[in-house]
Amino acid sequence: MHDKTVTQLAAALKSGEFSSRELTSHFLQRIEQADGTLNSFITVTAEQALEQAEVADQSRKAGNAGTLTGIPLALKDIFCTQGVKTSCGSKMLDNFIAPYDATVVEKLRTAGTISLGKTNMDEFAMGSSNENSHFGAVKNPWDLSAVPGGSSGGSAAAVSAGLVPAAMGTDTGGSIRQPAAFCGITGLKPTYGRVSRYGMIAYASSLDQAGPMARTAEDCAHLMNVIAGHDVRDSTSVARGVPDYTETLNAPLSGLKIGLPKEYFGDGLDPEVEKAIRAAVKEYESLGATVREVSLPHTHYAIPAYYVIAPAEASSNLSRYDGVRFGHRCNAPADLIDLYTRSRAEGFGEEVKRRILIGTHTLSEGFFDAYYTKAQKVRRLIRQDFLDAFEDVDVLMGPASPTPAFDLGAKKDPVSMYLQDIYTIAVNLAGIPGISVPAGFAGGRPVGLQILGTHFAEAQLLNVAHQFQQATDWHLQLPAFAEENA
Amino acid sequence: MALEDSHVRRAAHLARLAVSDDQASGFVDDLSRILDMVDQLQSVDTEGVMPLAHPLDATQRLRADEVTETNQRDSFQRCAPAVEEGLYLVPRVVE
């Protein structure tokens, strides 16, 4: 069962080949067997999952099943889940039982999906390798000495290893696309505002976006049909009609105009990654697309702009963790300031502290204009680069990451780690959607092809990705780990 | 823009984050490298460019000033570190 896509599992549930309870038990058993090695889950909710599966099976018998009724999923531990620990990968929230459901969680539950638990992640979604979790690093199922990518590394590794058929992630600077690329699965970051952020623990509010991670674009389309849409509880959520993302998956690609940003194929790009990406683009040409080079001239400034804007927003968002209303509290505080400062020092990890300090410094008196205002101006130029490019082409293509997954512990310097996100980070600054699809291997580790579209072009991206997956089989390949732990 | 120990201590104070002497010197090194990277922004000509705070260039929507939530104090205080009679407990702030 674990080698099937969500679409295939939904068809099997519908035909009665197996029940949701059997399917859920199968995945729970795999988690129990394999996750001691992978560490992709922080919390497994086996009992609740089996109860939900019973309900799904009853719904199906009663003729009330929807497309995804009875499908097991996992949720990045950033989504508040009522009655379940929601830690955001942090010691600060190790004791936090969310009192309500995030909108995404509520929608998935209403659709009849089964949550198997909460997946591991970089603390407060700050990281590109999943080594910043309070609950330990996650390992890449393709090579246990490699990182799975971050910050949705637990979700990516769990899907890749066949511990769950799909999972939810979030993407602030590439945190769905990069781990999807590193783990050989498909991950979609929707347009900013397309999916509600209500109940999603905030890192950088003008950049964060939830999205699906699964084996195929088709599976992501099914999940988008459930999670996309306006939410009055999220004031950044966009009031705009939601298409059926599965309806246009099979539209032919003849006449599709693909742009290759020249800045995405320069120094620092691993030659084997480049070879795989260029081969994928050739495949698109054979499907009827035309290709031309384009330029995104401010690409080089995306990482510097991000590392002003995201920490600035984080320093504000994370000020709520003060040891008073929820989260970690230090022992025997001498006074209120001691309570705040020690609770925060004990609860946050090093990378979170680094970003809080950078954000607080750049927002402080005397530095605000030189850093924050400047970065927001550069952000507009970065966004305009994309809008200009989409005047000439339908989609942009390039690598999701300059290298395949790197080794655990290989990047000690924070700046060298930050540079890993060179091809993903500008997308969040501009708010456009992007998808990563498996497109080959480099040194035995997966390579992700990133496809970008203009605002609200998710249906087109899913169509373009799906057609590639009809013509290739990279997305069907499983790591040996998935079979060894069957 | 060179970063000094005093900058880190000031930021830590503003952020209400306890930082030991050893940690502060480590943060000076890390944050200096990050700010060196960030300083590349200064070479971009942004004359006449408006800052972009929202990626869709939208303004924040306001909701009607109406009560929509019910009182859930008991539920929310279940995850608090210390409460008494419906109040959050903190060290004494008024003598």
XYZ file of C-alpha atoms in Angstrom:
581
model
C 0.000 0.000 0.000
C 2.833 2.386 0.855
C 4.068 2.540 -2.740
C 0.722 3.855 -3.983
C -0.177 7.486 -4.546
C -3.032 9.214 -2.745
C -5.045 8.996 -5.973
C -4.477 5.237 -6.184
C -5.266 4.738 -2.504
C -8.485 6.752 -2.867
C -9.526 4.523 -5.774
C -8.708 1.381 -3.772
C -10.742 2.605 -0.798
C -13.621 3.394 -3.121
C -13.547 -0.044 -4.741
C -13.377 -1.745 -1.343
C -9.955 -3.282 -1.945
C -9.149 -2.437 1.668
C -10.648 -0.340 4.435
C -9.323 2.897 5.846
C -8.658 1.085 9.106
C -6.467 -1.460 7.297
C -4.699 1.311 5.419
C -4.161 3.386 8.549
C -2.872 0.370 10.489
C -0.439 -0.374 7.679
C 1.113 3.090 7.811
C 1.153 3.183 11.616
C 3.032 -0.099 11.571
C 5.568 1.313 9.114
C 6.069 4.379 11.287
C 6.644 2.188 14.317
C 9.159 0.091 12.424
C 11.109 2.798 10.590
C 10.812 6.076 12.390
C 13.301 5.190 15.101
C 15.864 5.571 12.325
C 14.354 8.485 10.401
C 12.997 10.628 13.282
C 10.452 12.135 10.903
C 7.629 12.312 13.483
C 7.496 14.273 16.734
C 4.105 12.898 17.744
C 2.239 9.855 16.448
C -1.494 9.849 17.209
C -2.170 6.165 16.569
C -5.260 5.778 18.703
C -6.982 8.867 17.319
C -6.017 7.867 13.785
C -7.640 4.469 14.135
C -10.779 6.073 15.575
C -10.899 8.516 12.651
C -10.397 5.608 10.242
C -13.402 3.802 11.765
C -15.491 6.935 11.234
C -14.245 7.200 7.639
C -15.158 3.585 6.960
C -18.634 4.158 8.414
C -19.045 7.285 6.254
C -18.125 5.305 3.185
C -20.613 2.557 4.041
C -23.278 5.230 4.484
C -22.474 6.643 1.048
C -21.037 9.902 2.388
C -17.418 9.501 1.310
C -15.594 12.257 -0.519
C -12.490 11.838 -2.676
C -10.048 11.818 0.251
C -12.202 10.133 2.901
C -10.098 7.628 4.804
C -6.715 8.738 3.426
C -3.960 8.923 6.095
C -1.843 12.093 6.167
C 0.663 13.769 8.454
C 0.870 17.398 9.549
C 4.001 19.442 10.075
C 4.136 20.233 13.788
C 3.547 23.912 13.000
C -0.218 23.392 12.555
C -2.232 23.770 15.748
C -4.126 20.539 16.327
C -6.702 20.485 19.077
C -5.772 18.198 21.952
C -2.447 17.208 20.391
C 1.033 18.486 21.229
C 1.966 21.234 18.774
C 5.641 21.956 19.415
C 6.843 23.716 16.249
C 10.064 21.744 16.765
C 10.864 23.795 19.872
C 11.546 23.161 23.532
C 9.507 26.334 24.050
C 6.323 24.510 23.001
C 7.257 20.977 24.083
C 4.393 21.124 26.609
C 1.864 22.935 24.395
C -1.419 21.151 23.704
C -3.200 23.324 21.154
C -6.698 24.362 22.272
C -7.984 24.683 18.692
C -7.465 23.414 15.146
C -5.725 25.350 12.385
C -8.036 25.972 9.425
C -5.964 23.569 7.301
C -6.376 20.857 9.943
C -10.095 21.510 10.207
C -10.551 21.340 6.427
C -8.571 18.113 6.100
C -10.556 16.539 8.926
C -13.858 17.644 7.399
C -12.749 16.046 4.130
C -12.403 12.763 6.026
C -8.619 12.427 5.997
C -6.858 10.698 8.881
C -4.028 12.431 10.734
C -1.296 9.970 11.731
C 0.576 12.623 13.684
C 2.860 15.636 13.638
C 6.075 15.703 11.676
C 9.499 16.940 12.728
C 10.734 20.330 11.580
C 13.365 22.976 12.118
C 12.472 24.968 15.225
C 9.844 27.595 14.355
C 10.479 26.703 10.683
C 13.920 28.315 10.778
C 16.276 26.155 8.795
C 17.204 24.508 5.528
C 18.296 21.103 6.793
C 16.042 19.984 9.661
C 19.042 19.953 11.975
C 17.605 22.771 14.132
C 14.815 20.741 15.741
C 14.694 20.381 19.529
C 13.645 16.790 18.786
C 16.788 15.954 16.816
C 17.718 15.886 13.164
C 15.661 14.013 10.572
C 17.497 11.685 8.180
C 17.044 11.498 4.440
C 15.567 8.120 3.395
C 17.677 8.125 0.208
C 20.879 8.329 2.237
C 20.786 8.272 6.007
C 23.960 10.362 6.202
C 22.228 13.230 4.363
C 19.810 15.892 5.570
C 16.193 15.747 4.325
C 16.103 19.518 3.827
C 14.169 21.953 5.926
C 12.129 23.136 7.501
C 9.433 20.643 6.394
C 12.036 17.860 6.434
C 9.979 15.528 8.612
C 7.034 15.708 6.215
C 9.287 15.153 3.193
C 11.178 12.230 4.726
C 7.966 10.538 5.930
C 6.384 10.691 2.456
C 9.600 9.637 0.737
C 10.034 6.599 3.004
C 6.405 5.527 2.547
C 5.454 6.169 6.162
C 2.522 8.268 4.984
C 1.175 8.929 1.462
C 1.124 12.738 1.822
C 1.816 15.435 4.372
C 1.314 19.118 4.938
C 4.270 21.472 5.012
C 4.881 25.194 5.155
C 7.199 27.330 3.063
C 8.651 30.660 4.219
C 11.803 30.673 2.086
C 11.651 27.297 0.345
C 10.681 24.977 3.184
C 8.302 22.862 1.089
C 10.170 22.890 -2.232
C 13.720 22.284 -0.982
C 12.944 19.261 1.257
C 10.656 17.902 -1.481
C 13.630 18.160 -3.865
C 16.068 16.579 -1.387
C 13.715 13.665 -0.681
C 12.475 13.012 -4.225
C 8.828 13.961 -3.761
C 6.490 16.681 -5.075
C 5.847 19.821 -3.021
C 3.737 22.878 -3.848
C 4.055 26.307 -2.261
C 0.832 28.101 -3.202
C 0.441 31.840 -3.785
C 0.646 33.870 -0.572
C -2.888 34.074 0.839
C -4.277 31.113 -1.153
C -4.303 28.803 1.904
C -5.305 30.083 5.335
C -2.545 30.733 7.840
C -4.982 30.635 10.774
C -3.621 28.294 13.427
C -0.273 27.965 11.713
C 2.407 29.045 14.189
C 3.808 32.246 12.716
C 7.441 32.687 11.715
C 7.438 35.481 9.114
C 3.848 36.499 8.477
C 4.293 38.118 5.051
C 6.124 35.047 3.720
C 4.665 31.926 5.403
C 2.437 29.717 3.290
C 1.087 26.193 3.818
C 1.060 23.626 1.044
C 0.882 19.921 0.185
C 3.754 17.425 -0.099
C 3.080 14.099 -1.828
C 4.453 11.735 -4.455
C 2.717 13.365 -7.396
C 1.306 16.646 -8.659
C -2.049 14.920 -9.016
C -2.053 14.143 -5.285
C -1.120 17.757 -4.526
C -4.068 18.874 -6.681
C -6.471 16.732 -4.624
C -5.097 18.209 -1.414
C -5.254 21.759 -2.763
C -8.941 21.195 -3.544
C -9.439 20.677 0.184
C -7.157 23.294 1.753
C -7.338 26.297 -0.616
C -9.771 29.136 -0.119
C -10.669 32.268 1.768
C -10.796 32.224 5.563
C -12.334 35.130 7.441
C -10.176 34.218 10.445
C -6.985 35.023 8.505
C -6.868 38.653 7.422
C -4.115 37.859 4.907
C -6.200 35.156 3.244
C -7.393 36.130 -0.241
C -11.110 36.259 -1.111
C -10.978 34.768 -4.591
C -12.639 31.768 -6.226
C -10.881 28.408 -6.031
C -10.727 26.279 -9.192
C -10.925 22.471 -9.218
C -7.199 21.787 -9.404
C -7.710 18.280 -10.827
C -9.784 19.447 -13.812
C -6.909 20.946 -15.792
C -4.204 18.386 -14.976
C -4.398 16.821 -18.415
C -4.366 19.984 -20.503
C -1.777 19.566 -23.290
C 1.453 21.541 -23.033
C 1.825 22.421 -26.717
C 2.556 26.118 -26.952
C 3.670 26.408 -23.324
C 6.349 29.089 -23.050
C 9.065 28.204 -20.522
C 11.572 30.746 -19.256
C 14.940 29.675 -17.858
C 16.286 32.407 -15.561
C 19.966 32.751 -16.429
C 20.691 33.623 -12.779
C 19.541 30.090 -11.802
C 22.221 28.409 -13.914
C 25.356 30.230 -12.805
C 28.215 29.703 -10.382
C 27.533 27.390 -7.482
C 25.172 25.094 -9.362
C 26.219 21.453 -9.064
C 26.956 20.186 -12.619
C 24.981 16.979 -12.086
C 21.982 18.974 -10.832
C 22.237 21.213 -13.894
C 22.404 18.179 -16.177
C 19.225 16.730 -14.642
C 17.368 20.047 -14.891
C 18.386 20.599 -18.518
C 17.266 17.051 -19.357
C 13.898 17.772 -17.739
C 13.536 20.942 -19.786
C 14.316 18.893 -22.938
C 11.490 16.581 -21.935
C 9.157 19.574 -21.870
C 10.295 20.553 -25.354
C 9.360 17.092 -26.548
C 5.904 17.688 -25.010
C 5.456 20.771 -27.185
C 6.802 23.567 -25.008
C 9.166 26.274 -26.219
C 12.085 27.462 -24.105
C 13.876 30.778 -23.870
C 16.328 32.380 -21.498
C 15.030 35.150 -19.245
C 16.602 37.315 -16.560
C 15.642 37.975 -12.948
C 18.272 40.654 -12.349
C 17.745 41.093 -8.600
C 18.034 37.375 -7.747
C 21.371 37.957 -6.027
C 19.693 40.247 -3.480
C 16.918 37.868 -2.462
C 18.845 36.208 0.366
C 20.061 39.500 1.883
C 16.519 40.943 1.688
C 15.033 37.794 3.202
C 17.491 37.819 6.111
C 16.292 41.280 7.058
C 12.542 40.840 6.489
C 12.046 37.326 7.882
C 13.994 37.864 11.137
C 12.298 41.249 11.608
C 8.881 39.589 11.419
C 10.107 36.663 13.522
C 11.378 38.928 16.283
C 7.885 40.372 16.511
C 5.972 37.087 16.178
C 8.136 35.286 18.729
C 7.708 38.008 21.341
C 4.531 36.171 22.431
C 6.659 33.416 24.012
C 7.187 34.989 27.407
C 6.547 32.099 29.792
C 3.266 33.595 31.018
C 0.322 32.177 29.027
C 1.737 29.047 27.398
C 5.014 27.403 26.584
C 8.180 26.935 28.599
C 8.603 28.806 31.889
C 11.891 28.935 33.827
C 12.068 27.755 37.426
C 11.748 30.200 40.310
C 11.986 33.520 38.455
C 13.282 36.374 40.618
C 11.068 38.971 38.962
C 9.059 39.516 35.799
C 12.032 40.452 33.612
C 13.898 37.379 34.849
C 10.826 35.294 33.972
C 10.787 36.648 30.424
C 14.500 36.577 29.698
C 15.295 33.169 31.189
C 12.174 31.447 29.851
C 13.063 32.662 26.371
C 16.759 31.824 26.734
C 15.952 28.287 27.901
C 13.106 27.672 25.454
C 14.638 28.857 22.177
C 17.461 27.143 20.287
C 20.515 28.854 18.808
C 19.163 29.552 15.310
C 15.952 31.043 16.683
C 17.946 33.293 19.031
C 20.171 34.360 16.139
C 17.158 35.409 14.058
C 15.432 37.163 16.954
C 18.618 39.156 17.612
C 19.134 40.038 13.943
C 15.483 41.055 13.613
C 15.500 43.121 16.789
C 18.747 44.827 15.768
C 17.610 45.722 12.251
C 14.304 47.102 13.549
C 15.931 49.135 16.317
C 16.362 52.880 16.349
C 19.123 54.048 14.023
C 19.108 50.906 11.864
C 15.489 50.589 10.660
C 15.784 52.549 7.396
C 19.192 51.196 6.441
C 18.016 47.613 6.798
C 14.260 47.128 6.938
C 13.028 49.882 4.634
C 15.844 49.139 2.183
C 15.006 45.418 2.162
C 11.327 46.120 1.516
C 12.260 48.317 -1.445
C 14.499 45.595 -2.869
C 11.610 43.187 -2.301
C 9.477 45.233 -4.694
C 12.230 45.056 -7.330
C 12.461 41.278 -6.890
C 8.704 40.925 -7.319
C 8.775 43.157 -10.393
C 11.472 40.918 -11.946
C 9.019 38.013 -11.816
C 6.078 40.047 -13.123
C 8.223 41.280 -16.035
C 9.322 37.725 -16.840
C 5.727 36.475 -16.851
C 4.908 39.049 -19.535
C 6.971 36.910 -21.913
C 6.676 33.347 -20.626
C 4.038 31.173 -18.914
C 6.261 29.492 -16.342
C 9.846 29.642 -15.143
C 11.950 26.542 -14.586
C 15.197 25.843 -12.796
C 16.670 23.830 -9.949
C 14.991 23.924 -6.539
C 18.408 23.851 -4.885
C 21.962 24.353 -6.181
C 23.048 20.963 -4.806
C 21.407 17.682 -3.872
C 20.956 16.977 -0.145
C 24.161 17.686 1.752
C 25.568 15.606 4.612
C 24.262 15.973 8.151
C 26.528 18.405 10.013
C 28.231 19.610 6.829
C 27.208 23.262 7.073
C 28.392 24.845 10.291
C 28.378 28.486 9.180
C 24.877 30.029 9.149
C 25.570 32.153 6.057
C 26.687 29.140 4.011
C 23.464 27.395 5.082
C 21.370 30.427 4.113
C 22.898 30.456 0.612
C 21.352 27.038 -0.050
C 17.998 28.763 -0.555
C 19.148 30.972 -3.423
C 16.568 29.613 -5.924
C 13.576 29.391 -3.608
C 13.656 32.450 -1.374
C 12.760 35.138 -3.940
C 9.509 33.297 -4.642
C 8.301 33.952 -1.091
C 9.328 37.611 -1.234
C 7.239 37.938 -4.417
C 4.356 35.783 -3.109
C 4.140 33.698 -6.301
C 3.522 29.909 -6.327
C 6.199 27.285 -6.959
C 6.373 23.519 -7.167
C 9.278 21.090 -6.968
C 9.026 17.792 -8.836
C 11.504 14.885 -8.870
C 13.723 15.149 -11.962
C 16.621 12.753 -11.555
C 19.567 12.165 -9.275
C 22.973 13.685 -8.542
C 25.444 11.479 -6.690
C 22.599 9.087 -5.889
C 20.543 11.802 -4.208
C 17.333 13.247 -5.687
C 17.172 16.445 -7.744
C 14.101 18.682 -7.803
C 12.914 20.676 -10.812
C 11.336 23.923 -9.616
C 8.494 25.369 -11.691
C 7.261 28.884 -10.933
C 4.121 30.689 -12.085
C 2.543 34.051 -11.603
C 0.207 34.776 -8.675
C -2.655 32.230 -8.398
C -1.273 30.030 -11.215
C -1.330 26.872 -9.045
C -3.618 25.029 -11.469
C -1.195 25.698 -14.306
C 1.809 24.584 -12.244
C 0.037 21.367 -11.279
C -0.854 20.748 -14.943
C 2.732 21.377 -16.067
C 4.105 19.139 -13.300
C 1.529 16.388 -13.914
C 2.308 16.213 -17.634
C 6.007 15.772 -16.804
C 5.068 12.973 -14.416
C 3.010 11.293 -17.148
C 6.121 11.251 -19.342
C 8.761 10.314 -16.723
C 9.008 8.012 -13.727
C 11.336 9.911 -11.366
C 8.423 10.486 -8.973
C 7.668 6.755 -8.780
C 11.114 5.754 -7.560
C 11.342 4.833 -3.907
C 14.456 4.827 -1.727
C 15.759 1.394 -0.782
C 15.004 2.339 2.833
C 11.271 2.300 2.025
C 11.408 -1.370 1.014
C 13.925 -2.504 3.625
C 11.523 -1.258 6.281
C 8.369 -2.720 4.756
C 28.057 48.047 9.105
C 30.324 46.523 11.791
C 28.515 44.917 14.682
C 29.782 45.386 18.218
C 29.185 43.572 21.459
C 27.028 46.480 22.638
C 24.693 46.019 19.662
C 24.090 42.375 20.559
C 23.530 43.233 24.214
C 21.099 45.996 23.264
C 19.173 43.688 20.925
C 19.102 40.969 23.599
C 17.759 43.481 26.102
C 15.077 44.712 23.694
C 14.128 41.123 22.827
C 14.039 40.118 26.511
C 16.474 37.310 25.820
C 19.082 36.355 28.419
C 22.502 36.007 26.769
C 25.648 34.993 28.673
C 29.049 36.612 28.001
C 30.237 33.542 26.071
C 27.088 33.453 23.979
C 27.281 37.184 23.265
C 30.723 36.904 21.668
C 29.515 33.982 19.514
C 26.503 35.999 18.416
C 28.723 38.997 17.548
C 30.652 36.752 15.108
C 27.555 35.108 13.600
C 25.510 38.275 13.348
C 28.434 40.212 11.857
C 28.746 37.651 9.062
C 25.009 37.806 8.432
C 24.997 41.611 8.366
C 28.013 41.624 6.017
C 25.907 39.517 3.649
C 22.890 41.789 4.165
C 25.001 44.869 3.393
C 24.940 43.849 -0.281
C 21.508 45.506 -0.351
C 23.173 48.912 -0.125
C 24.490 48.528 -3.680
C 20.956 48.359 -5.143
C 19.555 51.596 -6.540
C 16.156 51.965 -4.853
C 15.642 55.639 -5.573
C 11.898 56.242 -5.986
C 10.985 52.617 -5.136
C 8.161 52.159 -2.639
C 8.739 49.549 0.096
C 6.668 46.375 -0.399
C 5.305 44.983 2.876
C 2.700 42.617 1.410
C 3.658 40.324 -1.472
C 0.337 40.924 -3.252
C 0.745 44.677 -2.633
C -2.545 44.513 -0.732
C -3.569 46.546 2.270
C -4.586 44.874 5.474
C -8.298 44.046 5.536
C -10.290 45.230 8.557
C -13.176 43.287 10.032
C -16.373 44.738 11.402
C -16.032 45.817 15.019
C -18.336 43.111 16.315
C -18.019 40.499 19.029
C -17.589 37.138 17.304
C -15.768 35.030 19.871
C -17.111 33.329 22.948
C -15.266 33.225 26.263
C -12.817 30.286 26.215
C -10.682 31.298 29.166
C -10.731 27.898 30.859
C -9.714 26.152 27.667
C -6.871 28.596 26.955
C -5.586 28.567 30.520
C -5.262 24.794 30.479
C -1.895 25.221 28.740
C -0.649 28.025 31.002
C 2.351 27.356 33.272
C 0.693 28.867 36.368
C -2.856 30.145 36.931
C -5.018 30.830 39.944
C -8.704 31.704 40.013
C -8.707 32.400 36.299
C -5.659 34.677 36.437
C -2.167 34.097 35.066
C 0.418 34.021 37.852
C 3.663 35.968 37.467
C 6.256 37.182 39.992
C 5.129 40.178 42.040
C 5.547 43.435 40.079
C 4.017 45.862 42.609
C 5.409 45.907 46.151
